[in-house]
Coordinates of C-alpha atoms in Angstrom, one line a residue:
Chain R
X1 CA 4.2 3.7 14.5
X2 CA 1.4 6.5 13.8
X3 CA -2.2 5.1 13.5
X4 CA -4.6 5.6 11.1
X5 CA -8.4 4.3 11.3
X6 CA -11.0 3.7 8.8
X7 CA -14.3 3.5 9.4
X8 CA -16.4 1.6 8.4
X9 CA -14.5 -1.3 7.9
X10 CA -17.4 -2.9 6.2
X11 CA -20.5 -1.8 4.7
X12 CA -23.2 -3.6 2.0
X13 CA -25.1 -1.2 0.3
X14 CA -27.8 -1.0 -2.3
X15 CA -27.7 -0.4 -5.6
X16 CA -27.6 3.5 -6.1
X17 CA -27.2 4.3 -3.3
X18 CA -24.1 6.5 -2.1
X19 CA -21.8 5.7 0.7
X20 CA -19.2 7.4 2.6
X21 CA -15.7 5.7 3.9
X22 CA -13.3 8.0 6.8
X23 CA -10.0 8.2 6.8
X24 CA -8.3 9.6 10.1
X25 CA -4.9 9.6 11.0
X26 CA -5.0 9.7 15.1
X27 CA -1.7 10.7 16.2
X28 CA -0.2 12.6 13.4
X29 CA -1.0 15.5 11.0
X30 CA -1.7 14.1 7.8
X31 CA -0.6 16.4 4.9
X32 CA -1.5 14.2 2.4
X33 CA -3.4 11.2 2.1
X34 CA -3.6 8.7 -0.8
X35 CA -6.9 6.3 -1.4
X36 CA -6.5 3.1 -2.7
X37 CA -8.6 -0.2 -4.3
X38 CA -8.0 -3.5 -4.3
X39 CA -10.6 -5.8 -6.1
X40 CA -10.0 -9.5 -4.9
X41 CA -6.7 -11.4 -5.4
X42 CA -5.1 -7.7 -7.4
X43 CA -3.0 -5.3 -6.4
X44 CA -3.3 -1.9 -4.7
X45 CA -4.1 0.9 -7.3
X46 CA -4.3 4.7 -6.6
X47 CA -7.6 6.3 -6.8
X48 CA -6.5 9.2 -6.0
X49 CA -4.5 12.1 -3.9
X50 CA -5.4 14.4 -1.7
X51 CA -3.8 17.5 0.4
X52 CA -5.9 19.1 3.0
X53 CA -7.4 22.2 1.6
X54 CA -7.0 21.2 -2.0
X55 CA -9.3 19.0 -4.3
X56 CA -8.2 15.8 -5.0
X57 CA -5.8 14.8 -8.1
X58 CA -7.3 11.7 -9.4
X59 CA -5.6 8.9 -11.4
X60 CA -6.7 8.1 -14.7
X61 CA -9.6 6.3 -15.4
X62 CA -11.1 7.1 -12.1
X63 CA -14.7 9.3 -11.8
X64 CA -14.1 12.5 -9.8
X65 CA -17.6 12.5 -9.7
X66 CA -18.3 9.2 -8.9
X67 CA -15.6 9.1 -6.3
X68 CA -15.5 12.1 -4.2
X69 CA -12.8 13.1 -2.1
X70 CA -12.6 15.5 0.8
X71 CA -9.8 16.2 3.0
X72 CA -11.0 19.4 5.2
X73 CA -8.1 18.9 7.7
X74 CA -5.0 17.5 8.6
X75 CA -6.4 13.9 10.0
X76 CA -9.8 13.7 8.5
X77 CA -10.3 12.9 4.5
X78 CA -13.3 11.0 3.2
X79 CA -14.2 9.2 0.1
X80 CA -17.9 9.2 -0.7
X81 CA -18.8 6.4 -3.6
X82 CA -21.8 7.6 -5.2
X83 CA -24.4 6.0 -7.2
X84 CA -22.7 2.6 -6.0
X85 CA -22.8 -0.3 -9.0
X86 CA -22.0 -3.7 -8.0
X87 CA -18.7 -2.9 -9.6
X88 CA -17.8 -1.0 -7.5
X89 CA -17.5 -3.7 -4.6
X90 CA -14.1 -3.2 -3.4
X91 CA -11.3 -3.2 -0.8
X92 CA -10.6 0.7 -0.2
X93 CA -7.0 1.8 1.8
X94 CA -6.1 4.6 2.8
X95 CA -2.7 5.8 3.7
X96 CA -2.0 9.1 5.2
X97 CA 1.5 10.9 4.8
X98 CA 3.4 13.2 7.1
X99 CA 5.9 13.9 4.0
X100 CA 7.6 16.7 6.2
X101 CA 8.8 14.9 8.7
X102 CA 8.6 11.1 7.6
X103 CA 9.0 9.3 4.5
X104 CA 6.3 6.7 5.9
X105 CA 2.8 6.1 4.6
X106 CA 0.8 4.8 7.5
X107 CA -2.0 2.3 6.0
X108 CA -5.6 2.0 7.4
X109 CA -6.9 -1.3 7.7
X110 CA -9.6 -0.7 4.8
X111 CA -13.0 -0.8 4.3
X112 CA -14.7 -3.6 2.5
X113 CA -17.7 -2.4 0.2
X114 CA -20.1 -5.1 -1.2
X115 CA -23.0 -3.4 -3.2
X116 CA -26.0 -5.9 -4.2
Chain J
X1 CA 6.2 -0.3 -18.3
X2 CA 5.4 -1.5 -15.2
X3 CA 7.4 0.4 -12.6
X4 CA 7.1 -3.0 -9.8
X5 CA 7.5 -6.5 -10.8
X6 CA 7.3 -9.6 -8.5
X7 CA 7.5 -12.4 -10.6
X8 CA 6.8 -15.1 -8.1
X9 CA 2.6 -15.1 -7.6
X10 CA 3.3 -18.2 -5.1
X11 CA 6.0 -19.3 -2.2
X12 CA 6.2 -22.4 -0.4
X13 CA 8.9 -22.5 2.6
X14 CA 9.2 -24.8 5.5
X15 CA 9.1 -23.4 8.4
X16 CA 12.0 -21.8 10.0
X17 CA 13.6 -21.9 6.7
X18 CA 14.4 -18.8 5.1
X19 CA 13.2 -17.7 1.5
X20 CA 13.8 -14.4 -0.8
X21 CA 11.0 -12.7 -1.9
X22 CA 11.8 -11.1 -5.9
X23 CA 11.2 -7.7 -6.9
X24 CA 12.7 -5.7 -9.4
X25 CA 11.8 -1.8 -10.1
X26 CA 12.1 0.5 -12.7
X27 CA 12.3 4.6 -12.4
X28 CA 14.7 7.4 -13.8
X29 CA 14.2 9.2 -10.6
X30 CA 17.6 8.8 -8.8
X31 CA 16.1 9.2 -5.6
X32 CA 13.5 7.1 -4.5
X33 CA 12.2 4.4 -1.9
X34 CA 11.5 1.0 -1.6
X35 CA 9.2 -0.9 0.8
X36 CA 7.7 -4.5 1.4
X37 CA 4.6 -4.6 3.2
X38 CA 2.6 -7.8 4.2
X39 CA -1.0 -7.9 3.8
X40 CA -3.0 -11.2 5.6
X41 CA -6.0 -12.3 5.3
X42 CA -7.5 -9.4 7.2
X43 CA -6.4 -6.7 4.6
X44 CA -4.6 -4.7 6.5
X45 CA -0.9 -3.3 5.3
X46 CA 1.6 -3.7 7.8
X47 CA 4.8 -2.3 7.0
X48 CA 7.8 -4.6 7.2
X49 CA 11.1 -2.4 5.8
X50 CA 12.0 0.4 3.6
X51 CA 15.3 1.1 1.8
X52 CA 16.1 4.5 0.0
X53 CA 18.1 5.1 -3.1
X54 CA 21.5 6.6 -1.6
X55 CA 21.2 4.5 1.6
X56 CA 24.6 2.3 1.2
X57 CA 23.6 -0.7 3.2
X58 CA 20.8 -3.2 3.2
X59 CA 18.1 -2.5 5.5
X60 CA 17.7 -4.9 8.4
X61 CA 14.4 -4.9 10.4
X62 CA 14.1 -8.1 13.0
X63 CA 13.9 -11.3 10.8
X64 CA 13.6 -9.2 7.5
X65 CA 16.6 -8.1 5.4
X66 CA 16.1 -6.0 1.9
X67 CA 18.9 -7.4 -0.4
X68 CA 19.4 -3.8 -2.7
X69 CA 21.2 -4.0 -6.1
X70 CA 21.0 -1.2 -7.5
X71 CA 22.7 -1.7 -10.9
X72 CA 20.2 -4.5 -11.3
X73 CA 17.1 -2.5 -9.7
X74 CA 16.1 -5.3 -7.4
X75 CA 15.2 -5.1 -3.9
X76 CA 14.5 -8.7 -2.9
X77 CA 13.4 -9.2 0.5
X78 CA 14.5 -12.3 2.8
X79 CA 12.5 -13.8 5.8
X80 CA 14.5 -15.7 7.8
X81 CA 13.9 -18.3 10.1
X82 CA 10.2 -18.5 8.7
X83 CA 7.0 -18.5 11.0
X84 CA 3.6 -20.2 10.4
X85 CA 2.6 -16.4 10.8
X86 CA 4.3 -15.2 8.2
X87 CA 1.8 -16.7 5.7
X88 CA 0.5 -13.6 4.1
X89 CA 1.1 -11.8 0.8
X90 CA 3.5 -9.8 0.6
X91 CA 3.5 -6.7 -1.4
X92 CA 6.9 -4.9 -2.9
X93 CA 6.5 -0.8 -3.4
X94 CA 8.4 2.0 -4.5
X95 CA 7.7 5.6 -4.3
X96 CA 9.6 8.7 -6.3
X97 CA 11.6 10.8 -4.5
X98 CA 12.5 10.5 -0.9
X99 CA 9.4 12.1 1.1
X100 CA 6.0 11.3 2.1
X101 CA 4.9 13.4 -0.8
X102 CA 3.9 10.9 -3.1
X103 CA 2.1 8.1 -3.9
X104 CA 3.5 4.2 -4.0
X105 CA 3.3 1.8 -6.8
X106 CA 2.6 -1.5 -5.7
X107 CA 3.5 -4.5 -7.8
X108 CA 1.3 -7.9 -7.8
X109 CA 2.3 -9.7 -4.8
X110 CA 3.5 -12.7 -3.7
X111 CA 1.6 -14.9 -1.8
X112 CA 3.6 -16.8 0.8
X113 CA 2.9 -20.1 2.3
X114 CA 4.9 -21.1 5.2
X115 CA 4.4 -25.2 5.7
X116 CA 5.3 -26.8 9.3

């Protein structure tokens, strides 16, 4: 099946400090992409969606400023967590859509973000 | 109302045994998907198999079979011949409409333990 990568797949940052996961999808053009969180032992919940070229439609309860999304082509979108709180310490997915020719989301293998 | 539910937060199955996985779903949208992923202990989602709405048998993938009733909105999945490798959680998913286009709700999981 397509690939997608993430990258990093871990990173420990300080307090209040920002920091910025990739998304790519390798093999495919990614028309949409969806970014996910799962906090320990949960489920996944949308963050957010994003089409390339667009801004990002974000789920309720999530900070469009705090999370910021950016999908400026078909296989790159990023999500930068600014201002990171300890709360925010997180599993972030990924999953990246073809919808035009597939009905598949193809996962990344997430990032894991501790913030002390 | 929650649009995934997988009642069972726990499995236990000897191996090479098989066991059904629950999940029931609710949506008005008369076409739509259904999927069962696996997530181990390294996070990543790995997709297992996918049903649509109008599709008129069960899908089949390998060692995994999506029992469909859609009068009752279930999609149950079955493992046969369990591995030790197919310890995992195992997440159930649905998405609206039939393309890539949007997002998947995920319901809470069920984490499987497959005893030798």
């Amino acid at each position: 099946g397509a690939v997608v990568s993430q990258h990093p797949s871990r990173v420990i940052c300080k307090s209040g400090t920002s920091v910025k996961i990739e998304c790519r999808s390798l093999d495919f053009q990614a028309t949409t992409m969806f970014w996910y969180r799962q906090f320990p032992k949960q489920s996944l919940m949308l963050m957010a969606t994003s089409n390339e070229g667009s801004k990002a439609t974000y789920e309720q309860g999530v900070e469009k400023d705090k999370f910021l999304i950016n999908h400026a082509s078909l296989t790159l979108s990023t999500l930068t967590v600014t201002s990171a709180h300890p709360e925010d310490s997180s599993f972030y997915i990924c999953s990246a859509s073809a919808w035009a020719v597939s009905y598949e989301q193809y996962f990344g293998p997430g990032t894991r973000l501790t913030v002390t | 109302a929650q649009k995934i539910t997988q009642t069972q937060p726990g499995m236990f199955v000897q191996e090479k045994e098989a066991v059904t996985l629950d999940c029931t779903y609710d949506t008005s949208d008369p076409s739509y998907g259904l999927f069962w992923y696996k997530q181990p202990s390294s996070g990543e989602m790995i997709f297992l198999i996918y049903q649509g709405s109008y599709d008129q048998q069960n899908a089949t993938e390998g060692r995994y079979s999506l029992n469909f009733q859609k009068a009752r909105k279930s999609a149950n999945l079955v493992i046969s011949a369990s591995q030790l490798g197919d310890s995992a959680m195992y997440f159930c998913a649905m998405r609206e409409g039939l393309t890539g286009a949007n997002n998947l709700f995920f319901g809470t999981g069920t984490r499987l333990t497959v005893i030798p």
